[in-house]
Tab-separated table of N, CA and C in Angstrom:
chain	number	residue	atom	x	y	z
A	1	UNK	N	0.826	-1.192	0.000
A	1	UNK	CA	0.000	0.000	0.000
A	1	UNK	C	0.866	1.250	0.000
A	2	UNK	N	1.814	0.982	0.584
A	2	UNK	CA	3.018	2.370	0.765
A	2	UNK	C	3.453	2.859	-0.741
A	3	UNK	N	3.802	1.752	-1.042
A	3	UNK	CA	4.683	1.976	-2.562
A	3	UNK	C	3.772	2.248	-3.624
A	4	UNK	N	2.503	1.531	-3.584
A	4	UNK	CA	0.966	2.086	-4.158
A	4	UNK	C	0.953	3.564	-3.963
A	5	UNK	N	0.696	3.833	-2.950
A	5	UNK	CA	0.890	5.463	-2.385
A	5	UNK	C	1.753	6.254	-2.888
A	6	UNK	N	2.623	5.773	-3.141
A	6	UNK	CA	4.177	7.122	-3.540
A	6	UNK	C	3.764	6.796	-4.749
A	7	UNK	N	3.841	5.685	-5.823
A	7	UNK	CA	3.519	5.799	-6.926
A	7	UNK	C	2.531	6.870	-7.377
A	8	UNK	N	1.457	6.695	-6.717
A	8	UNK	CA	0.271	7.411	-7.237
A	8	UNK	C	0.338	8.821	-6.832
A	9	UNK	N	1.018	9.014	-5.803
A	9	UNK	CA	1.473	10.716	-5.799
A	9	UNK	C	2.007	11.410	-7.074
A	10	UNK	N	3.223	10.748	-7.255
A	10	UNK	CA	4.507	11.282	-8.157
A	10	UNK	C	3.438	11.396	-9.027
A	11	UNK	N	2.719	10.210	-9.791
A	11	UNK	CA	1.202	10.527	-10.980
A	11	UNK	C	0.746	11.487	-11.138
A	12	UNK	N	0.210	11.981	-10.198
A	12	UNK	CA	-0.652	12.707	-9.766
A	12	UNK	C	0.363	14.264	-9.504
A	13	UNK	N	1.369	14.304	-9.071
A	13	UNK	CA	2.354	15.671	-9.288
A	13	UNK	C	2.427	15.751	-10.900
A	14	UNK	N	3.268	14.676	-11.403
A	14	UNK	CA	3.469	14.863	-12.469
A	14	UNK	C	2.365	15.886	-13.054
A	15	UNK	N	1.437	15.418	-13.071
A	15	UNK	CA	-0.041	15.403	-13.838
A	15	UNK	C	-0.286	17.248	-13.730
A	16	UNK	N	-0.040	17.145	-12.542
A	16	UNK	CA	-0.739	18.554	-12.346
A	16	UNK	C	0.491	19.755	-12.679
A	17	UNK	N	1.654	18.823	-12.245
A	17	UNK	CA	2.930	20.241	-12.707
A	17	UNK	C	3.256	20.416	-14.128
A	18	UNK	N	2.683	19.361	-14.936
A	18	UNK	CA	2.313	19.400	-16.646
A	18	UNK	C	2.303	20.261	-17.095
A	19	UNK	N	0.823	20.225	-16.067
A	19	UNK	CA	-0.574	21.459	-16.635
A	19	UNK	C	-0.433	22.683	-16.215
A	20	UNK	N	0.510	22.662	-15.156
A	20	UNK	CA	0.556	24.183	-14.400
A	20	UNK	C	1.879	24.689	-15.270
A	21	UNK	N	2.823	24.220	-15.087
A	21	UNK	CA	4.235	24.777	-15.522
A	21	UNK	C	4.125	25.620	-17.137
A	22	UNK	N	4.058	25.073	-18.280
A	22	UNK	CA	3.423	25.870	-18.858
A	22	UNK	C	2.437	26.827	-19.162
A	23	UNK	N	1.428	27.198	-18.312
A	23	UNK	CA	0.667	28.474	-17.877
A	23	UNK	C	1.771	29.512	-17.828
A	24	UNK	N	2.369	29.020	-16.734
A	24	UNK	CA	3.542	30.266	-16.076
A	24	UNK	C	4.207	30.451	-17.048
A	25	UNK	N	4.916	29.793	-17.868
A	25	UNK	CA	6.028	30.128	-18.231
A	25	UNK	C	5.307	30.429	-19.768
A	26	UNK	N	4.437	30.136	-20.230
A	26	UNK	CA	3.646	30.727	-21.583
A	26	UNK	C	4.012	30.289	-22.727
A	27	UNK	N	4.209	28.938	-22.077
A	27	UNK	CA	4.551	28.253	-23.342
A	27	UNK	C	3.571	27.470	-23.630
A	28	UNK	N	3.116	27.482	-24.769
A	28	UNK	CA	1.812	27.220	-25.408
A	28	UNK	C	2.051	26.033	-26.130
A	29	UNK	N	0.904	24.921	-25.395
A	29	UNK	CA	0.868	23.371	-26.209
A	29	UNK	C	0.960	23.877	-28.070
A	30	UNK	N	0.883	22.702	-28.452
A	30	UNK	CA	1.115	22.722	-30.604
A	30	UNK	C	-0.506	23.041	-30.666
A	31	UNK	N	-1.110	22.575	-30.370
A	31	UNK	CA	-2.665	22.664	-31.339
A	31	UNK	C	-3.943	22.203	-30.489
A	32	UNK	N	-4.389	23.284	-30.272
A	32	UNK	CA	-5.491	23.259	-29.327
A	32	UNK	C	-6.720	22.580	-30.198
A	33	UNK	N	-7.418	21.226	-29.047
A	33	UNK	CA	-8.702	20.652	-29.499
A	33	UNK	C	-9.809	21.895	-29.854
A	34	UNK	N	-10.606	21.530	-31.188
A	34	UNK	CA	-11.617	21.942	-31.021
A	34	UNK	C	-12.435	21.769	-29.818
A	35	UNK	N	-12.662	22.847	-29.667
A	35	UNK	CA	-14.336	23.272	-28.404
A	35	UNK	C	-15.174	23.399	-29.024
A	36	UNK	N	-16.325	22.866	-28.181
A	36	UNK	CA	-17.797	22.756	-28.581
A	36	UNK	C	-18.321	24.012	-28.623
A	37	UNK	N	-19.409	24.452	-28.709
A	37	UNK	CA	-19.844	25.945	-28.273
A	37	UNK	C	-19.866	25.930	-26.376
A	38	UNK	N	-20.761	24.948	-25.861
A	38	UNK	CA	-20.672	25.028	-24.231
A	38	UNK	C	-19.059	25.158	-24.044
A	39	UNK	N	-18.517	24.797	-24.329
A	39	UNK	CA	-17.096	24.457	-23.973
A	39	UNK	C	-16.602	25.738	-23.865
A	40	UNK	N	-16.270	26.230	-25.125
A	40	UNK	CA	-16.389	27.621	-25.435
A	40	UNK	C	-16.876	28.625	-24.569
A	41	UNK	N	-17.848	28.406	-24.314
A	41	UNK	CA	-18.806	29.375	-23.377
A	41	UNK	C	-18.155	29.409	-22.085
A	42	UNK	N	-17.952	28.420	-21.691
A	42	UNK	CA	-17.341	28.157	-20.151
A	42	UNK	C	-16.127	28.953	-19.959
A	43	UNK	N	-15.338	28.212	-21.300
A	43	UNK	CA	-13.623	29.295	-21.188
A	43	UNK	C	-14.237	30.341	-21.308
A	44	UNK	N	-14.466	30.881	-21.747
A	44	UNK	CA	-14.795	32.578	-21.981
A	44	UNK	C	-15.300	32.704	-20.805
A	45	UNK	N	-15.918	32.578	-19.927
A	45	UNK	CA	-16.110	32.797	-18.570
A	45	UNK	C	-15.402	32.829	-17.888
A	46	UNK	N	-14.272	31.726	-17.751
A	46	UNK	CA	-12.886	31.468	-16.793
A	46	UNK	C	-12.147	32.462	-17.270
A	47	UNK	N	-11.634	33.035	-18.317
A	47	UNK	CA	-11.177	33.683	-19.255
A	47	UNK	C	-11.059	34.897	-18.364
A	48	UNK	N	-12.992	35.706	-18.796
A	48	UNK	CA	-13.256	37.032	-18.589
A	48	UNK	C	-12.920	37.296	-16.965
A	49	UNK	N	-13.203	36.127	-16.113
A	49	UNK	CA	-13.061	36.709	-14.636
A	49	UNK	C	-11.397	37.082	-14.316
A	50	UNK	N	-10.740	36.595	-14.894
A	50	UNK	CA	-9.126	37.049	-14.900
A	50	UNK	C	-8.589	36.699	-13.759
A	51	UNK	N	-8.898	36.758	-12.087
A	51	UNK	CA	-8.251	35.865	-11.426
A	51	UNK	C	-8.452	33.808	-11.418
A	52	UNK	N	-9.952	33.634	-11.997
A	52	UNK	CA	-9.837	32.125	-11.752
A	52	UNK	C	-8.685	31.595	-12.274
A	53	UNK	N	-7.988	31.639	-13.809
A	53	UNK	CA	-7.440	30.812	-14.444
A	53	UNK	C	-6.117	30.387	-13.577
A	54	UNK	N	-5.374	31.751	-13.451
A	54	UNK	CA	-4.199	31.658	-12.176
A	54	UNK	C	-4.818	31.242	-11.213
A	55	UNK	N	-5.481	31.099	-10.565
A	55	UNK	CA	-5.894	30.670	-9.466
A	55	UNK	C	-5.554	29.186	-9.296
A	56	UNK	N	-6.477	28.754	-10.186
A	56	UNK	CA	-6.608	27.200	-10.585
A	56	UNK	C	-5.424	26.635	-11.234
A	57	UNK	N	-4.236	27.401	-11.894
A	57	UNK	CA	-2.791	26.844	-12.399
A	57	UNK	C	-2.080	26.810	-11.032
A	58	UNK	N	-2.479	28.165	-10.358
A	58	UNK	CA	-1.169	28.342	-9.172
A	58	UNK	C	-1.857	26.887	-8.525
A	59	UNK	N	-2.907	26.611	-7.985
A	59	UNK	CA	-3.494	25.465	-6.867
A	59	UNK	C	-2.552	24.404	-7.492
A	60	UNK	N	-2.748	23.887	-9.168
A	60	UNK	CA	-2.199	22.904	-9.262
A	60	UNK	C	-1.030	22.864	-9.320
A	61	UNK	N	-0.318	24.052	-9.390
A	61	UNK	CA	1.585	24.003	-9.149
A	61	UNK	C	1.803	23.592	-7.764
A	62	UNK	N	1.091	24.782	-6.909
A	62	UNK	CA	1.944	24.431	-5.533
A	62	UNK	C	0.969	23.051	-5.268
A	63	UNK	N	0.209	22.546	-5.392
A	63	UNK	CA	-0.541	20.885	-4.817
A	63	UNK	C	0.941	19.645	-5.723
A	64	UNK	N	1.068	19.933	-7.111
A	64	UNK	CA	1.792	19.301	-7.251
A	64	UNK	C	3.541	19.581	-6.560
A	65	UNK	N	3.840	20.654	-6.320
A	65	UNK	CA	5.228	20.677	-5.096
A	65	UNK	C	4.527	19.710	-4.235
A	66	UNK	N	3.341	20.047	-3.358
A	66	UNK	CA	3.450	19.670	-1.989
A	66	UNK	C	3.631	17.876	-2.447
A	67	UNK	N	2.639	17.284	-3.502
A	67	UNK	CA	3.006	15.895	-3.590
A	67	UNK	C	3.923	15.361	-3.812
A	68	UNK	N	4.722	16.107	-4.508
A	68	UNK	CA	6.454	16.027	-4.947
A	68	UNK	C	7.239	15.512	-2.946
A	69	UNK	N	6.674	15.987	-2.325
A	69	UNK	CA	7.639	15.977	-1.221
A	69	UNK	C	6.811	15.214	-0.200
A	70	UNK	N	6.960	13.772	0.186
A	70	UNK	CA	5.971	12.965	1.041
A	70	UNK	C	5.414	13.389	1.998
A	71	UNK	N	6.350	14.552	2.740
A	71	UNK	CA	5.942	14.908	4.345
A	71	UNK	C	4.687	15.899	4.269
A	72	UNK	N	3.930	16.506	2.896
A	72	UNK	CA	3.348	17.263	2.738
A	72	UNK	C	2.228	16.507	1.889
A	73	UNK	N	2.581	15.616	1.027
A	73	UNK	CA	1.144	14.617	0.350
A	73	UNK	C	0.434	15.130	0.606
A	74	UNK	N	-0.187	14.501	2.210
A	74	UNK	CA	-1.878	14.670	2.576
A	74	UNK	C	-2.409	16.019	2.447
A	75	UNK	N	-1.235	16.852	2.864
A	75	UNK	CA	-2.402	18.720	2.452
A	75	UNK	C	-2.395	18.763	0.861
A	76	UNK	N	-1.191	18.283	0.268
A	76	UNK	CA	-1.205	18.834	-1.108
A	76	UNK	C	-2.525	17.488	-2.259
A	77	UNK	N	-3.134	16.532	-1.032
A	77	UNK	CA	-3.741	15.549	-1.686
A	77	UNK	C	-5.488	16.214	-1.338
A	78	UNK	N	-5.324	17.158	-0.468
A	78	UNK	CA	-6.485	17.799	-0.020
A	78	UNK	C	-6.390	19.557	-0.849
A	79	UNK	N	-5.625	20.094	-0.920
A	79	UNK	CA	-5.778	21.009	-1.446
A	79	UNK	C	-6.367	20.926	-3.187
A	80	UNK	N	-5.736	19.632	-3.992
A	80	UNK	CA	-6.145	19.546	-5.349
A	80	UNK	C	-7.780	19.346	-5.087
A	81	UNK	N	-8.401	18.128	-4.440
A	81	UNK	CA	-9.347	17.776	-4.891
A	81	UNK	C	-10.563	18.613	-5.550
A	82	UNK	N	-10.519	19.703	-4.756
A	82	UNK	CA	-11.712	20.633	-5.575
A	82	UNK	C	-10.870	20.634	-7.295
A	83	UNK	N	-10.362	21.229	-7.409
A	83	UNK	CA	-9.909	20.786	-8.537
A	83	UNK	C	-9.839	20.340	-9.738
A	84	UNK	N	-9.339	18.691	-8.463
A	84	UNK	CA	-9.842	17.730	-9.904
A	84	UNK	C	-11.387	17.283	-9.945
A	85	UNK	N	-11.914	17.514	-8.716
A	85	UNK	CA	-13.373	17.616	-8.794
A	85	UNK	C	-13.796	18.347	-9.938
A	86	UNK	N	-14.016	19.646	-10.243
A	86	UNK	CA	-13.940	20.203	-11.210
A	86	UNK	C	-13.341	19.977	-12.711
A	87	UNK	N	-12.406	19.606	-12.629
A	87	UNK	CA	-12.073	18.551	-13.874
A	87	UNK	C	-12.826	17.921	-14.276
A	88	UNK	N	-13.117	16.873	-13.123
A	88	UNK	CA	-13.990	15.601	-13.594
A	88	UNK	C	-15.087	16.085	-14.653
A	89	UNK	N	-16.006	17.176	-13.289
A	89	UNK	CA	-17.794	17.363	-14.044
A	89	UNK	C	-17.522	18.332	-15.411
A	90	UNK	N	-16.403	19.101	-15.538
A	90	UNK	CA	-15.957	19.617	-16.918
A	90	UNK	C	-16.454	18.904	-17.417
A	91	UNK	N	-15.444	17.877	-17.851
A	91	UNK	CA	-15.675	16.695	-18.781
A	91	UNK	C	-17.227	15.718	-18.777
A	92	UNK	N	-17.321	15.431	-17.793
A	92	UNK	CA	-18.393	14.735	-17.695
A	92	UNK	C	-19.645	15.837	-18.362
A	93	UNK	N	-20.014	17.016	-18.138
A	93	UNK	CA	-20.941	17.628	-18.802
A	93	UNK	C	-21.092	18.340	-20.259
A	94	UNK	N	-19.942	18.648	-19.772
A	94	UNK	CA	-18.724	19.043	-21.580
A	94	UNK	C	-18.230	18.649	-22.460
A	95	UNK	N	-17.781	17.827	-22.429
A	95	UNK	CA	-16.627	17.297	-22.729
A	95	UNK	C	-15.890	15.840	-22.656
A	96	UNK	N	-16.838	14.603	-22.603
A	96	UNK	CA	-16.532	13.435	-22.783
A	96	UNK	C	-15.901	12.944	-22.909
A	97	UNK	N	-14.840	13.295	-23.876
A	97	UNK	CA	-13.795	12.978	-25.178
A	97	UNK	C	-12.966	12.301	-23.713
A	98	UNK	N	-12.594	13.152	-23.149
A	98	UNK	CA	-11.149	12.705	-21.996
A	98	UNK	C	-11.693	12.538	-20.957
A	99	UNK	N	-12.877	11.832	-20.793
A	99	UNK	CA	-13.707	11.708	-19.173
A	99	UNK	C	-12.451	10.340	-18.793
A	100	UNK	N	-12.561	9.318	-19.545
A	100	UNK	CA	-11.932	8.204	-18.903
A	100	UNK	C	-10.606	8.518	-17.961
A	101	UNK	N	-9.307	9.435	-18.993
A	101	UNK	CA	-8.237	10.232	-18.226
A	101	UNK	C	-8.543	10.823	-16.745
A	102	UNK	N	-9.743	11.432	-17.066
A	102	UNK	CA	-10.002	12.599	-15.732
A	102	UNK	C	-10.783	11.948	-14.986
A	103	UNK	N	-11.570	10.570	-15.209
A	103	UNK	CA	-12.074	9.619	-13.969
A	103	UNK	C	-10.972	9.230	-13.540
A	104	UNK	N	-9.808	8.666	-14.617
A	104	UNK	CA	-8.488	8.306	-13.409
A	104	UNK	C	-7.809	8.947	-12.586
A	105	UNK	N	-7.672	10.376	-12.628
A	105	UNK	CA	-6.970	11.559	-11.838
A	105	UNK	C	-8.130	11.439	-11.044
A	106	UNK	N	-9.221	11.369	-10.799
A	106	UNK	CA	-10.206	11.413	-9.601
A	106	UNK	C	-10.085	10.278	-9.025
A	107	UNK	N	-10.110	9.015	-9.203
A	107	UNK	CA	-9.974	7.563	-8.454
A	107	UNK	C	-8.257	7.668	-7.860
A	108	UNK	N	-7.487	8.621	-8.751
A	108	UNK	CA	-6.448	8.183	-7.871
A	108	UNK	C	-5.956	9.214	-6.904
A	109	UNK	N	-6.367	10.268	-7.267
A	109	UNK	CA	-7.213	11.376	-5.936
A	109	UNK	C	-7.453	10.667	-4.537
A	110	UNK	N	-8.587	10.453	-5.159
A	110	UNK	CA	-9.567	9.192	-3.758
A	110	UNK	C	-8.637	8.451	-3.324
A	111	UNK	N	-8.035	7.375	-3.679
A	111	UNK	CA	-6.776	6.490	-3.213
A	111	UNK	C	-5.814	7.017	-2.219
A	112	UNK	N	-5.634	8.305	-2.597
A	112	UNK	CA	-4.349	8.983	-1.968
A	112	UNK	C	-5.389	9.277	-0.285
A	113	UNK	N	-6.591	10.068	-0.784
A	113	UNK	CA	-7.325	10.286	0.242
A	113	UNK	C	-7.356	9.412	1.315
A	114	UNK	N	-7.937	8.157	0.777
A	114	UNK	CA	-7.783	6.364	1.298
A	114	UNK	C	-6.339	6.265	2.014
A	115	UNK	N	-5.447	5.918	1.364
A	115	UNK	CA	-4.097	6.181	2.155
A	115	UNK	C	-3.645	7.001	3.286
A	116	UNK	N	-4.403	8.117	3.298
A	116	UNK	CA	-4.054	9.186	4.021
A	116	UNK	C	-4.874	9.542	5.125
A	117	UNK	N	-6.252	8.639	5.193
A	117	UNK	CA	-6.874	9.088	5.833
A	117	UNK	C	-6.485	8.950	7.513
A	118	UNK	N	-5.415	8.574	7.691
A	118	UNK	CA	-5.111	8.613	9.461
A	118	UNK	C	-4.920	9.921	9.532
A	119	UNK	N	-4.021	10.642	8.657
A	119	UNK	CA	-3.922	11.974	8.979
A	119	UNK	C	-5.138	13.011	8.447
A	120	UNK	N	-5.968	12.623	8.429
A	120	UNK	CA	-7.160	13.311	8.350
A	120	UNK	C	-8.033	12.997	9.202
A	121	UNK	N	-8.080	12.235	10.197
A	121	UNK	CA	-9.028	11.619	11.201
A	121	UNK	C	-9.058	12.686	12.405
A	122	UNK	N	-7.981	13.547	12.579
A	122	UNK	CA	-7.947	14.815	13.864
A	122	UNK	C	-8.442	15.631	13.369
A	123	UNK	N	-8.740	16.001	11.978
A	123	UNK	CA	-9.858	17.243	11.722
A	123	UNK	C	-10.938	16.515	11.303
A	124	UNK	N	-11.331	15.582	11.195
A	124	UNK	CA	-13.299	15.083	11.778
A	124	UNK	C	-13.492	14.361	12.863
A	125	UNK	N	-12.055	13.837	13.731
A	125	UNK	CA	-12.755	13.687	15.260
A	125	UNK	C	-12.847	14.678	16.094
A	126	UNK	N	-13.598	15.280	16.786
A	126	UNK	CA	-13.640	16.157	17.869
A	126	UNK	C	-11.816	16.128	18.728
């Protein structure tokens, strides 16, 4: 279960310092998927409000540091989930095409959660 655990961290950093690291640094993937019109609609929303997008790159930079470094996992495995929560229902309402990918970043979310949950048991026991 341990080595399950670190595996699925590093995944899961990887994953998110991907997606974040190029934001910052503005380096722009080769060729953006067509968007649907909803799809569309949505970015242009994330877009126009101007703090979400950083918001949501910075969460997944520093969540992927904190998983990068074991002694920090469990906050940086609690700080993503809204997140990839959000990921998920993207796709799931939007955007299909990559639901299977982004059900796996959510199951292995949960896992880490699962793993971790001793150190989460002092903030829901009294």
């Amino acid at each position: 279960m341990k080595i399950a655990a670190i595996v699925v961290r590093l995944l899961l950093a990887a994953m998110y310092l991907f997606a974040s690291v190029p934001y910052f640094l503005k380096i722009m993937p080769g060729e953006m998927p067509a968007m649907t019109a909803d799809q569309t609609t949505f970015m242009t929303g994330v877009t126009a409000s101007v703090y979400l997008m950083p918001l949501i790159k910075g969460t997944e930079l520093v969540s992927g540091i904190l998983l990068l470094i074991g002694r920090t996992a469990p906050l940086g495995t609690l700080l993503i989930f809204p997140v990839t929560l959000n990921i998920f229902l993207y796709h799931a309402f939007l955007g299909p095409q990559q639901l299977p990918m982004v059900a796996a970043m959510l199951i292995l979310n949960v896992f880490l959660f699962y793993a971790y949950r001793q150190k989460y048991l002092p903030i829901v026991t009294g």
